[in-house]
DNA sequence: ACAATGACATAAG
DNA sequence: GCTTATGCCATTG
C-alpha cells in the first residue's frame, strides 16, 4: 500500500460522527484535486479489521456511490442514518447541514507528520 | 513501461 | 433528472 492510501485512511478517520465528505474533497486535502477515484479505490480495498468510517464518504451529489451495492450501499445508508444523517426524497444528503468542513492545512500537515 | 481498473467529477445531450 | 462521454490519479498485472 502506498502512502496515498494511508493518508486517505487517516483523513477519513478524522471525519466527525454525523458528518459526510465527498471523495473530491478528500482528494483535494491530499493534494490531488482530481484524485477522487483513487480515494474511492483506497476505501474499496479497505483492510478488514481496520476501523475507518468509510460510510461518511459519498459522492459530490450527496449520494451513495458504491458500485458494489450488494452489501455496502444499504449498509452505508443505514450506518449514516444511525449517526443522525438524514437523506432527502432524492436519497441525497444536505451538504449545508451534514457536510464536513475538513481540516486546516496545519492540521493536515501535523496528521501526515504524526506517523 | 504499457494497459487496464475503479465506492469519482464534471460537462453535454 | 438521468445517461453518456471524457478527464484524472494511484495501484496492479
mmCIF file of C-alpha atoms (C1' of nucleotides) in Angstrom:
data_model
loop_
_atom_site.group_PDB
_atom_site.id
_atom_site.type_symbol
_atom_site.label_atom_id
_atom_site.label_comp_id
_atom_site.label_asym_id
_atom_site.label_seq_id
_atom_site.Cartn_x
_atom_site.Cartn_y
_atom_site.Cartn_z
ATOM 1 C CA UNK A 1 0.000 0.000 0.000
ATOM 2 C CA UNK A 2 1.294 3.437 -0.849
ATOM 3 C CA UNK A 3 1.335 6.496 1.315
ATOM 4 C CA UNK A 4 -1.672 7.828 -0.504
ATOM 5 C CA UNK A 5 -3.907 5.114 0.879
ATOM 6 C CA UNK A 6 -2.591 5.641 4.378
ATOM 7 C CA UNK A 7 -3.383 9.328 4.150
ATOM 8 C CA UNK A 8 -6.880 8.554 2.953
ATOM 9 C CA UNK A 9 -7.462 6.226 5.881
ATOM 10 C CA UNK A 10 -6.179 8.725 8.416
ATOM 11 C CA UNK A 11 -8.142 11.589 6.981
ATOM 12 C CA UNK A 12 -11.343 9.585 6.787
ATOM 13 C CA UNK A 13 -10.792 8.543 10.373
ATOM 14 C CA UNK A 14 -10.892 12.225 11.308
ATOM 15 C CA UNK A 15 -14.392 12.739 9.962
ATOM 16 C CA UNK A 16 -16.706 13.564 12.874
ATOM 17 C CA UNK A 17 -19.660 11.339 13.543
ATOM 18 C CA UNK A 18 -22.789 12.505 11.755
ATOM 19 C CA UNK A 19 -20.811 14.333 9.067
ATOM 20 C CA UNK A 20 -20.095 13.431 5.463
ATOM 21 C CA UNK A 21 -17.444 14.325 2.897
ATOM 22 C CA UNK A 22 -17.116 13.859 -0.836
ATOM 23 C CA UNK A 23 -14.330 11.895 -2.470
ATOM 24 C CA UNK A 24 -13.209 15.009 -4.295
ATOM 25 C CA UNK A 25 -12.952 16.924 -1.063
ATOM 26 C CA UNK A 26 -10.641 14.321 0.390
ATOM 27 C CA UNK A 27 -8.580 14.226 -2.776
ATOM 28 C CA UNK A 28 -8.200 17.988 -2.531
ATOM 29 C CA UNK A 29 -6.991 17.784 1.037
ATOM 30 C CA UNK A 30 -4.497 15.152 -0.018
ATOM 31 C CA UNK A 31 -3.090 17.474 -2.643
ATOM 32 C CA UNK A 32 -4.613 15.677 -5.642
ATOM 33 C CA UNK A 33 -7.596 17.780 -6.745
ATOM 34 C CA UNK A 34 -8.584 15.147 -9.293
ATOM 35 C CA UNK A 35 -7.665 12.028 -7.430
ATOM 36 C CA UNK A 36 -11.190 11.330 -6.242
ATOM 37 C CA UNK A 37 -11.264 7.969 -7.971
ATOM 38 C CA UNK A 38 -8.164 6.891 -6.178
ATOM 39 C CA UNK A 39 -9.785 7.834 -2.886
ATOM 40 C CA UNK A 40 -12.694 5.556 -3.665
ATOM 41 C CA UNK A 41 -10.212 2.894 -4.655
ATOM 42 C CA UNK A 42 -8.476 3.191 -1.335
ATOM 43 C CA UNK A 43 -11.711 2.749 0.586
ATOM 44 C CA UNK A 44 -12.739 -0.137 -1.639
ATOM 45 C CA UNK A 45 -9.658 -2.101 -0.660
ATOM 46 C CA UNK A 46 -10.023 -1.217 2.978
ATOM 47 C CA UNK A 47 -8.341 -3.960 5.009
ATOM 48 C CA UNK A 48 -10.564 -5.968 7.304
ATOM 49 C CA UNK A 49 -10.254 -5.109 10.944
ATOM 50 C CA UNK A 50 -9.187 -1.552 10.153
ATOM 51 C CA UNK A 51 -11.796 0.711 11.628
ATOM 52 C CA UNK A 52 -12.404 3.596 9.244
ATOM 53 C CA UNK A 53 -15.743 5.453 8.973
ATOM 54 C CA UNK A 54 -15.843 4.843 5.230
ATOM 55 C CA UNK A 55 -19.605 5.307 5.270
ATOM 56 C CA UNK A 56 -19.084 9.050 5.765
ATOM 57 C CA UNK A 57 -17.536 9.362 2.319
ATOM 58 C CA UNK A 58 -20.037 9.907 -0.504
ATOM 59 C CA UNK A 59 -20.020 11.489 -3.951
ATOM 60 C CA UNK A 60 -20.329 15.177 -4.782
ATOM 61 C CA UNK A 61 -24.055 14.825 -5.337
ATOM 62 C CA UNK A 62 -24.511 13.848 -1.728
ATOM 63 C CA UNK A 63 -25.494 10.311 -2.657
ATOM 64 C CA UNK A 64 -24.125 6.844 -2.076
ATOM 65 C CA UNK A 65 -21.777 5.949 -4.888
ATOM 66 C CA UNK A 66 -20.797 2.420 -4.029
ATOM 67 C CA UNK A 67 -20.740 0.168 -7.076
ATOM 68 C CA UNK A 68 -20.885 -2.986 -5.028
ATOM 69 C CA UNK A 69 -24.440 -2.254 -3.966
ATOM 70 C CA UNK A 70 -24.911 -5.858 -2.978
ATOM 71 C CA UNK A 71 -23.894 -5.342 0.591
ATOM 72 C CA UNK A 72 -22.475 -1.899 1.120
ATOM 73 C CA UNK A 73 -24.889 0.710 -0.227
ATOM 74 C CA UNK A 74 -27.706 -0.392 2.023
ATOM 75 C CA UNK A 75 -25.337 -0.756 4.929
ATOM 76 C CA UNK A 76 -23.712 2.613 4.289
ATOM 77 C CA UNK A 77 -27.008 4.449 4.347
ATOM 78 C CA UNK A 78 -28.052 2.511 7.408
ATOM 79 C CA UNK A 79 -24.866 3.453 9.239
ATOM 80 C CA UNK A 80 -25.206 7.114 8.311
ATOM 81 C CA UNK A 81 -28.826 7.306 9.385
ATOM 82 C CA UNK A 82 -27.806 5.678 12.654
ATOM 83 C CA UNK A 83 -25.414 8.619 13.111
ATOM 84 C CA UNK A 84 -28.194 11.105 12.538
ATOM 85 C CA UNK A 85 -27.589 11.849 8.871
ATOM 86 C CA UNK A 86 -30.851 12.409 7.020
ATOM 87 C CA UNK A 87 -31.450 11.622 3.344
ATOM 88 C CA UNK A 88 -33.966 13.671 1.392
ATOM 89 C CA UNK A 89 -36.530 12.292 -1.028
ATOM 90 C CA UNK A 90 -33.869 12.008 -3.695
ATOM 91 C CA UNK A 91 -31.692 9.884 -1.419
ATOM 92 C CA UNK A 92 -29.325 12.790 -1.086
ATOM 93 C CA UNK A 93 -27.652 14.443 1.882
ATOM 94 C CA UNK A 94 -27.829 18.164 2.573
ATOM 95 C CA UNK A 95 -24.223 19.397 2.402
ATOM 96 C CA UNK A 96 -25.083 22.606 4.235
ATOM 97 C CA UNK A 97 -26.138 20.565 7.251
ATOM 98 C CA UNK A 98 -24.049 17.387 7.245
ATOM 99 C CA UNK A 99 -21.055 18.420 5.140
ATOM 100 C CA UNK A 100 -17.713 18.276 6.928
ATOM 101 C CA UNK A 101 -15.620 21.419 6.798
ATOM 102 C CA UNK A 102 -12.431 19.409 6.689
ATOM 103 C CA UNK A 103 -9.137 20.120 8.390
ATOM 104 C CA UNK A 104 -6.903 23.158 8.168
ATOM 105 C CA UNK A 105 -3.584 22.849 6.357
ATOM 106 C CA UNK A 106 -1.744 22.930 9.653
ATOM 107 C CA UNK A 107 -3.881 20.102 10.974
ATOM 108 C CA UNK A 108 -3.316 18.079 7.840
ATOM 109 C CA UNK A 109 0.418 18.635 7.912
ATOM 110 C CA UNK A 110 0.502 17.516 11.513
ATOM 111 C CA UNK A 111 -1.523 14.456 10.589
ATOM 112 C CA UNK A 112 0.995 13.366 7.953
ATOM 113 C CA UNK A 113 3.895 14.067 10.252
ATOM 114 C CA UNK A 114 2.481 12.022 13.113
ATOM 115 C CA UNK A 115 3.334 8.605 11.849
ATOM 116 C "C1'" DA B 1 6.979 0.933 -19.216
ATOM 117 C "C1'" DC B 2 2.103 -0.018 -21.022
ATOM 118 C "C1'" DA B 3 -2.758 -1.210 -20.444
ATOM 119 C "C1'" DA B 4 -6.488 -1.965 -17.596
ATOM 120 C "C1'" DT B 5 -9.234 -0.886 -13.468
ATOM 121 C "C1'" DG B 6 -12.229 1.678 -10.057
ATOM 122 C "C1'" DA B 7 -17.015 3.202 -3.900
ATOM 123 C "C1'" DC B 8 -15.204 9.954 -8.698
ATOM 124 C "C1'" DA B 9 -16.163 14.664 -11.013
ATOM 125 C "C1'" DT B 10 -17.915 17.425 -14.477
ATOM 126 C "C1'" DA B 11 -19.892 18.758 -18.857
ATOM 127 C "C1'" DA B 12 -23.096 17.825 -22.511
ATOM 128 C "C1'" DG B 13 -27.334 15.798 -24.775
ATOM 129 C "C1'" DG C 1 -33.243 14.401 -13.528
ATOM 130 C "C1'" DC C 2 -30.917 10.689 -15.985
ATOM 131 C "C1'" DT C 3 -27.495 8.736 -19.346
ATOM 132 C "C1'" DT C 4 -23.021 9.221 -21.928
ATOM 133 C "C1'" DA C 5 -18.625 10.641 -22.694
ATOM 134 C "C1'" DT C 6 -14.145 12.419 -21.231
ATOM 135 C "C1'" DG C 7 -10.614 13.605 -17.860
ATOM 136 C "C1'" DC C 8 -7.709 12.256 -13.638
ATOM 137 C "C1'" DC C 9 -4.877 9.590 -10.325
ATOM 138 C "C1'" DA C 10 -2.714 5.721 -7.888
ATOM 139 C "C1'" DT C 11 -2.419 0.746 -7.973
ATOM 140 C "C1'" DT C 12 -1.757 -3.685 -10.158
ATOM 141 C "C1'" DG C 13 -0.615 -7.380 -13.587
#
